[in-house]
């Protein structure tokens, strides 16, 4: 039976943990960036006049279009 060096086992585990930590950090960064983008889109949409429209196109080609309907009476509440 072959004896496995503990140094190699520790190095392999450390490498896997480093990769997992990197993926976790990247996922957190993307989630925070998406939340900030969504918050800014909501703020812009709330500032649009009644009947206004906002279109946000990303670099990957996807887009979001927000339309603010015109209210039936002045001072109407937007959700």
Short mmCIF file of C-alpha atoms in Angstrom, two decimals:
data_model
loop_
_atom_site.label_atom_id
_atom_site.label_comp_id
_atom_site.label_asym_id
_atom_site.label_seq_id
_atom_site.Cartn_x
_atom_site.Cartn_y
_atom_site.Cartn_z
CA UNK A 1 0.00 0.00 0.00
CA UNK A 2 1.30 3.41 -0.99
CA UNK A 3 1.71 6.06 1.68
CA UNK A 4 0.20 9.44 0.77
CA UNK A 5 2.08 12.50 1.89
CA UNK A 6 -0.01 14.72 4.15
CA UNK A 7 1.58 17.76 2.54
CA UNK A 8 -0.11 16.93 -0.79
CA UNK A 9 -3.46 16.37 0.89
CA UNK A 10 -3.27 19.70 2.71
CA UNK A 11 -2.23 21.48 -0.50
CA UNK A 12 -5.13 19.93 -2.44
CA UNK A 13 -7.67 20.88 0.24
CA UNK A 14 -6.26 24.41 0.46
CA UNK A 15 -6.49 24.77 -3.32
CA UNK A 16 -10.14 23.65 -3.35
CA UNK A 17 -11.01 26.01 -0.49
CA UNK A 18 -9.33 28.90 -2.29
CA UNK A 19 -11.38 28.22 -5.43
CA UNK A 20 -14.60 28.01 -3.42
CA UNK A 21 -13.81 31.25 -1.60
CA UNK A 22 -13.15 32.98 -4.93
CA UNK A 23 -16.47 31.78 -6.34
CA UNK A 24 -18.31 32.92 -3.21
CA UNK A 25 -16.72 36.38 -3.36
CA UNK A 26 -17.61 36.70 -7.05
CA UNK A 27 -21.23 35.66 -6.41
CA UNK A 28 -21.57 38.20 -3.58
CA UNK A 29 -20.10 40.96 -5.73
CA UNK A 30 -22.52 40.19 -8.58
CA UNK A 31 -25.50 40.08 -6.22
CA UNK A 32 -24.57 43.48 -4.76
CA UNK A 33 -24.06 44.96 -8.23
CA UNK A 34 -27.47 43.66 -9.38
CA UNK A 35 -29.16 45.06 -6.29
CA UNK A 36 -27.56 48.47 -6.81
CA UNK A 37 -28.61 48.44 -10.46
CA UNK A 38 -32.17 47.49 -9.55
CA UNK A 39 -32.35 50.19 -6.88
CA UNK A 40 -31.17 52.84 -9.34
CA UNK A 41 -33.71 51.70 -11.95
CA UNK A 42 -36.49 51.94 -9.38
CA UNK A 43 -35.38 55.44 -8.38
CA UNK A 44 -35.29 56.53 -12.02
CA UNK A 45 -38.70 54.97 -12.72
CA UNK A 46 -40.21 56.76 -9.71
CA UNK A 47 -38.85 60.07 -11.03
CA UNK A 48 -40.40 59.58 -14.48
CA UNK A 49 -43.47 61.64 -15.29
CA UNK A 50 -46.82 59.91 -15.75
CA UNK A 51 -46.85 58.15 -19.09
CA UNK A 52 -43.03 58.04 -19.14
CA UNK A 53 -40.87 55.14 -20.27
CA UNK A 54 -37.41 53.86 -19.37
CA UNK A 55 -35.37 51.34 -21.34
CA UNK A 56 -32.15 49.91 -19.91
CA UNK A 57 -29.96 47.86 -22.26
CA UNK A 58 -27.07 45.80 -20.91
CA UNK A 59 -23.80 45.01 -22.62
CA UNK A 60 -24.90 41.36 -23.01
CA UNK A 61 -27.88 42.46 -25.12
CA UNK A 62 -30.63 41.96 -22.54
CA UNK A 63 -32.86 44.91 -21.75
CA UNK A 64 -35.50 46.04 -19.29
CA UNK A 65 -38.30 48.39 -20.28
CA UNK A 66 -40.31 50.15 -17.57
CA UNK A 67 -43.46 52.07 -18.41
CA UNK A 68 -45.19 54.40 -15.97
CA UNK A 69 -48.91 54.52 -16.73
CA UNK A 70 -50.69 57.86 -16.79
CA UNK A 71 -52.92 58.36 -13.76
CA UNK A 72 -56.60 59.01 -14.22
CA UNK A 73 -56.61 61.95 -11.82
CA UNK A 74 -53.92 64.36 -10.59
CA UNK A 75 -52.16 63.36 -7.44
CA UNK A 76 -52.77 59.68 -8.09
CA UNK A 77 -50.52 57.27 -6.30
CA UNK A 78 -47.99 55.15 -8.18
CA UNK A 79 -47.08 51.78 -6.70
#
